[in-house]
Coordinates of C-alpha atoms in Angstrom, one line a residue:
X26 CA 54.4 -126.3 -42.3
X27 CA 52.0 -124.2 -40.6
X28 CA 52.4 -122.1 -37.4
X29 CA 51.5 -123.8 -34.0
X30 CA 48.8 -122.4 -32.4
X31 CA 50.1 -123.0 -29.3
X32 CA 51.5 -125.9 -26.1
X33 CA 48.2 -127.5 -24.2
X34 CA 48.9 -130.2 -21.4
X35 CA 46.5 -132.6 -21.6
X36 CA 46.0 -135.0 -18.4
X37 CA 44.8 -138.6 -18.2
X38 CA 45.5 -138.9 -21.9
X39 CA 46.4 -142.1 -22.1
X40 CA 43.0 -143.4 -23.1
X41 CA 39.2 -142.6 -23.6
X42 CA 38.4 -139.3 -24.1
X43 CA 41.7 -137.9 -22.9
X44 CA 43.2 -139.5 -25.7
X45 CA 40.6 -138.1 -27.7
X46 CA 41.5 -134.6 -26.8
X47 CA 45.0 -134.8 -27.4
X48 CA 45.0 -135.8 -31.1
X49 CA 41.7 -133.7 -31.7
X50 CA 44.4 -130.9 -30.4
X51 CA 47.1 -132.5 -32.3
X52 CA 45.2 -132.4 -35.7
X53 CA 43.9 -129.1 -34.9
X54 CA 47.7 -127.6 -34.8
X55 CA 48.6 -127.3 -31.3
X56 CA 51.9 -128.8 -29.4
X57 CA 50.7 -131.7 -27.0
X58 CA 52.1 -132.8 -23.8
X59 CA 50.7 -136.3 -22.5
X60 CA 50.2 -137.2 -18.9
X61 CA 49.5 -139.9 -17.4
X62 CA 50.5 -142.3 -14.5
X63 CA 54.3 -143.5 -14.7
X64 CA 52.7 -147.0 -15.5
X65 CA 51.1 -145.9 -18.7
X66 CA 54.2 -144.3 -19.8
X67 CA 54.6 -146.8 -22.9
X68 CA 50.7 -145.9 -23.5
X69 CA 51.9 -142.2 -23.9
X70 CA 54.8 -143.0 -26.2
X71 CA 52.5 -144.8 -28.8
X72 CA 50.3 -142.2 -29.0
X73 CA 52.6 -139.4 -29.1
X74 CA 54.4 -141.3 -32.2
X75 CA 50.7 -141.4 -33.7
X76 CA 49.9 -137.9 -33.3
X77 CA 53.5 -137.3 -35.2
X78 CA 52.9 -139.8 -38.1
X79 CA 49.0 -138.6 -38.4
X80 CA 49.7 -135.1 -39.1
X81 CA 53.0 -135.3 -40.8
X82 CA 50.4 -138.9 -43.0
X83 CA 48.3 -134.9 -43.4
X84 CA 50.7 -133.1 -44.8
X85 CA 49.8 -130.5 -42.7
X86 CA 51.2 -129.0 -39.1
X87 CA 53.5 -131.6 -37.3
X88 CA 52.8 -131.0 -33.6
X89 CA 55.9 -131.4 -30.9
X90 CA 55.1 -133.8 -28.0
X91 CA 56.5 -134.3 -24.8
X92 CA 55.4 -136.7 -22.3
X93 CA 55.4 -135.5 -18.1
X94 CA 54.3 -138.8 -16.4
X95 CA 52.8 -137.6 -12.6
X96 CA 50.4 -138.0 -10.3
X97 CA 48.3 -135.0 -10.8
X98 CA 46.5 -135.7 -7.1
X99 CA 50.3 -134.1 -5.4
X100 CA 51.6 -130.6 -5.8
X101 CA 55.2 -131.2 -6.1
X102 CA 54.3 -133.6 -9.6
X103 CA 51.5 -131.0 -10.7
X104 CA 54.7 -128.0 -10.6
X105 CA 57.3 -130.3 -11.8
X106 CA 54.9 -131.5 -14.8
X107 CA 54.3 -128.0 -15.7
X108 CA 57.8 -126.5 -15.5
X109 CA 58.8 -129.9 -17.7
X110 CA 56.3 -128.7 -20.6
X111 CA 57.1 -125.4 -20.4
X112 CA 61.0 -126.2 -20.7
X113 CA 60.2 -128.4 -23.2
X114 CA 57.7 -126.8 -25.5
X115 CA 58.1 -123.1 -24.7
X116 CA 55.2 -122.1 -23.0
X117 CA 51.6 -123.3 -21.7
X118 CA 48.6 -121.9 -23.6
X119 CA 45.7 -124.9 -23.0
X120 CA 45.1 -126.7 -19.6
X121 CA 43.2 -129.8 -20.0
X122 CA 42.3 -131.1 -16.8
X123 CA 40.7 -134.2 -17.6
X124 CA 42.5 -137.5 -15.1
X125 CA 39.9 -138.5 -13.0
X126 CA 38.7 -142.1 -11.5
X127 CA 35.2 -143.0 -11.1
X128 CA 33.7 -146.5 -8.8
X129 CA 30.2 -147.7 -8.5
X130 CA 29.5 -147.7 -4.5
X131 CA 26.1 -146.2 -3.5
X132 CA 25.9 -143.8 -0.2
X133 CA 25.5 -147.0 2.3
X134 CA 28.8 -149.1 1.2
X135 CA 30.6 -146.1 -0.3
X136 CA 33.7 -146.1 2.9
X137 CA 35.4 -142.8 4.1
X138 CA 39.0 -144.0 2.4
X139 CA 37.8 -145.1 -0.8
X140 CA 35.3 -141.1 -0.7
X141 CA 38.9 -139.2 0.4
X142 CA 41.1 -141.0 -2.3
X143 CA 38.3 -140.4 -5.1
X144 CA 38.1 -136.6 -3.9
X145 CA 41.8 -136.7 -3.9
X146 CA 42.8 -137.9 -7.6
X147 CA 39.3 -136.2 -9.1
X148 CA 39.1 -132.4 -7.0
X149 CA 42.2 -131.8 -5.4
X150 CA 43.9 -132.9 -8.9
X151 CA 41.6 -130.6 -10.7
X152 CA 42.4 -127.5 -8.7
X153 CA 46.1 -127.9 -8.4
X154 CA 46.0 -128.1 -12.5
X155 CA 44.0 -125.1 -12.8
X156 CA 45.8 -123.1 -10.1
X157 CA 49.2 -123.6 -11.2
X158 CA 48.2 -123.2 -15.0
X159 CA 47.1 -120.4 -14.2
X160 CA 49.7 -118.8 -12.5
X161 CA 51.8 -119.9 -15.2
X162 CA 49.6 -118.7 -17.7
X163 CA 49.7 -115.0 -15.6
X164 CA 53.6 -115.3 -16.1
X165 CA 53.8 -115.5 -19.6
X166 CA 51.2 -112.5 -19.9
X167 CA 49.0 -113.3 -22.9
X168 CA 46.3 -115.2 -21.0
X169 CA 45.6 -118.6 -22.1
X170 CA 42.5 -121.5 -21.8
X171 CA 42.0 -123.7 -18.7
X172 CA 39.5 -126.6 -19.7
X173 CA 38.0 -128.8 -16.6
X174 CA 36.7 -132.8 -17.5
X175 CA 33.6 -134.3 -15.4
X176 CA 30.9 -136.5 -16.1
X177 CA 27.3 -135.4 -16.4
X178 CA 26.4 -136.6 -12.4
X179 CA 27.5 -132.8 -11.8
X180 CA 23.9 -132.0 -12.7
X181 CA 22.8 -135.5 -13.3
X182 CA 23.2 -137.6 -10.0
X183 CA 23.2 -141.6 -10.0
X184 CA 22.1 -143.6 -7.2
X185 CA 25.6 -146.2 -7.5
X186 CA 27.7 -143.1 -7.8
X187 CA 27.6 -141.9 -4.5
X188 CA 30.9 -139.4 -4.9
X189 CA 30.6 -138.3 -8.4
X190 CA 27.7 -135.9 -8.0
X191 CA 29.9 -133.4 -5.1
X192 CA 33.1 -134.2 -7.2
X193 CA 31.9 -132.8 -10.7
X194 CA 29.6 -129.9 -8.8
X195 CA 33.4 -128.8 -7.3
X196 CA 34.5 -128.9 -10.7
X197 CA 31.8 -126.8 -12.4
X198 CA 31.9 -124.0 -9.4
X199 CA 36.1 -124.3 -10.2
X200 CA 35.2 -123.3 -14.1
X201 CA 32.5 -120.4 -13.0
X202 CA 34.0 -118.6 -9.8
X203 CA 37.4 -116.8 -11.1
X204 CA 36.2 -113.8 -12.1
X205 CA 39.2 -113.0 -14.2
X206 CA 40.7 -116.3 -15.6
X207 CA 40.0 -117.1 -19.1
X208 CA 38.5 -120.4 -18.2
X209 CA 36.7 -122.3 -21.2
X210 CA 34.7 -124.5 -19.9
X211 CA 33.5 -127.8 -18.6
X212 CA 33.3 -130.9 -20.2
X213 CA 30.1 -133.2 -19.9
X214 CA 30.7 -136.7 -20.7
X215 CA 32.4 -140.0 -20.3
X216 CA 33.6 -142.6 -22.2
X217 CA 34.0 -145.9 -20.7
X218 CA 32.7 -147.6 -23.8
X219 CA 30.1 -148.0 -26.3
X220 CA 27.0 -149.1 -23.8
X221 CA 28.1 -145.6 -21.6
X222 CA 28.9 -143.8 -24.8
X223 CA 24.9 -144.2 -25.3
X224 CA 24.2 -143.4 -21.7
X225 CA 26.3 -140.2 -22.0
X226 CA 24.8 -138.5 -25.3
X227 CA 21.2 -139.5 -24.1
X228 CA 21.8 -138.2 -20.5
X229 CA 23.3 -135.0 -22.0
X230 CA 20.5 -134.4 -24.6
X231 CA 18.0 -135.4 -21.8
X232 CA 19.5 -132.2 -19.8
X233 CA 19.7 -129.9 -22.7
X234 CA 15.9 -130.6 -23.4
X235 CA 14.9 -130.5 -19.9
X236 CA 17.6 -127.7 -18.2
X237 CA 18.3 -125.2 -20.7
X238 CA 18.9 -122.7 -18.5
X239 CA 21.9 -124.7 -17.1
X240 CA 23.4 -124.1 -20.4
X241 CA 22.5 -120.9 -21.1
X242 CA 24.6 -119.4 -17.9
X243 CA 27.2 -121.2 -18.4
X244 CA 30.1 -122.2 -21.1
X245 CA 29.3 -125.7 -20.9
X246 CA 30.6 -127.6 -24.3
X247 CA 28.3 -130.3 -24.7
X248 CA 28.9 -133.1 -27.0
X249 CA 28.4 -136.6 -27.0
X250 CA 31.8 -139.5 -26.5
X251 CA 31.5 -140.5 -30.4
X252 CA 34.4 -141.6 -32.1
X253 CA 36.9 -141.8 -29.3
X254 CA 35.2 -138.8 -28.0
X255 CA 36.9 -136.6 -30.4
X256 CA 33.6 -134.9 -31.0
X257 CA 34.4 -133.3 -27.5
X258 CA 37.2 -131.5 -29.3
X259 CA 35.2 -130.1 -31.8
X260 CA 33.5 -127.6 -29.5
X261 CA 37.1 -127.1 -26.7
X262 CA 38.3 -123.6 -28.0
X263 CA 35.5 -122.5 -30.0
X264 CA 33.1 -121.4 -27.7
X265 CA 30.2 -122.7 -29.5
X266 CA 27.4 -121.9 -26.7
X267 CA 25.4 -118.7 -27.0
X268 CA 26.9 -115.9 -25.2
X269 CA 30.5 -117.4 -26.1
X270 CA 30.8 -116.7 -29.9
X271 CA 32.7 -118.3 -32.2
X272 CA 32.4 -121.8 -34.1
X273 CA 28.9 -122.9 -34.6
X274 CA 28.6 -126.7 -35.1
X275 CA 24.7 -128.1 -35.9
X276 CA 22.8 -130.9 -34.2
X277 CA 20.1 -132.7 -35.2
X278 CA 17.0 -131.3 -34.4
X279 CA 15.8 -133.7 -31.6
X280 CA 19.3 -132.7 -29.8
X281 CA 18.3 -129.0 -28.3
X282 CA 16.4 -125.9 -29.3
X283 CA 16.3 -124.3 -32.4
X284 CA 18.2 -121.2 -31.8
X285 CA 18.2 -119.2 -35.5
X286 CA 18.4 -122.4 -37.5
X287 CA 21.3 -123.8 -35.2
X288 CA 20.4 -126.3 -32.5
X289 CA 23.8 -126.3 -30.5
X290 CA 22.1 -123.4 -29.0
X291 CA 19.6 -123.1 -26.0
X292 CA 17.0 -120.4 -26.3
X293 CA 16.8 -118.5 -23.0
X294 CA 13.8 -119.0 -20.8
X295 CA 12.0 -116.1 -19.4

């Protein structure tokens, strides 16, 4: 049995590509804890059973799970959740915030309740995770890695989407503004299925082509929902865009520029 390399919380991991990113976690030796809504708690049970059997099927690092069911939208449940995994697992090391809801309404039959609850579950959700992470993360005094899940209409806006395009732009400025937290990076994609699955890895490649430079600044991880989205997890921790260091995973060469043989990279336009 190998050493864990540490607890991440994972939200919304009850399907798609939250589910993706806990067993990509699981297999890569991390502890897991699963969140979800208290309806989908028998959801989170299955899968934290899987994620024992797989690795143990492995023979290689069994991960501990725990499951903190919550509404991630309220602060009392974000605290509680957090306090739960670190009681339960030792410590907090990787923030996943990936929960999040999505509706098609455009900007003329989008209505004021349906825009505050969607900013509710998908922003406020998203900061309370990274802000009391983080402060947790501070406590234990060895840093840690706060990961923040949006679709591509952060850069990419849709015309039956009318909420989507503010909601991930909140996200992305919550990954770049702290000056001093170690946060990773955001996530580009969804994975409703295999028709959007499409739509997501042609919309991302159509972005790297066409807006480099957006992924030159930042740490984005780009990678398209395949295979339960696990190839999202191939890139979280690795820091595989230039500037970052680290892992270096190849694309085809259609999928970007050809930066020293490797086209994960962007060359930087002057």
């Amino acid at each position: 049995m190998t050493r864990s390399k540490g607890v991440a919380l994972v939200t919304g991991s009850a399907q798609g590509i939250g589910s993706a990113i806990a067993t990509r976690l699981a297999r890569d030796g991390f502890d897991v804890a699963l969140n979800d809504l208290p309806a989908k708690n028998a959801v989170l049970e299955d899968l934290a059973a899987e994620l024992r059997r797989g690795e143990e099927s492995e023979g290689s690092y069994s991960p501990r799970t725990c499951i903190v069911v919550g509404d991630v939208s309220k602060e009392d449940e974000v605290k509680r959740m957090i306090d739960t995994v670190v009681d339960e697992l030792g410590s907090l090391d990787v923030m996943v915030a990936n929960a999040g809801i999505a509706e098609l309404a455009d900007i003329l039959t989008e209505t004021v309740e349906n825009w505050e609850r969607i900013m509710t579950v998908n922003v406020t959700s998203t900061f309370l995770c990274y802000k009391y992470s983080a402060m947790q993360m501070v406590k234990q005094g060895r840093g840690g890695r706060i990961i923040g899940a949006s679709s591509v209409v952060g850069k990419q806006d849709t015309v039956t989407q009318a909420q989507l395009p503010l909601r991930d732009l909140k996200i992305a400025q919550y990954v770049k503004l702290p000056p001093r937290a170690a946060f990773t990076a955001q996530i580009l994609g969804t994975l409703l299925g295999a028709v959007l699955t499409f739509v997501a890895f042609f919309l991302q490649w159509r972005l790297r082509t066409r807006h480099p430079r957006w992924f030159v600044k930042c740490n984005y991880i780009v990678a398209a929902a395949l295979d339960r989205g696990a190839q999202v997890m191939v890139f979280i921790l690795s820091f595989t865009v230039q500037g970052a260091g680290g892992t270096s995973h190849l694309f085809p060469e259609w999928w970007g520029a050809n930066q020293g043989g490797n086209y994960d990279h962007c060359d930087i336009l002057n």
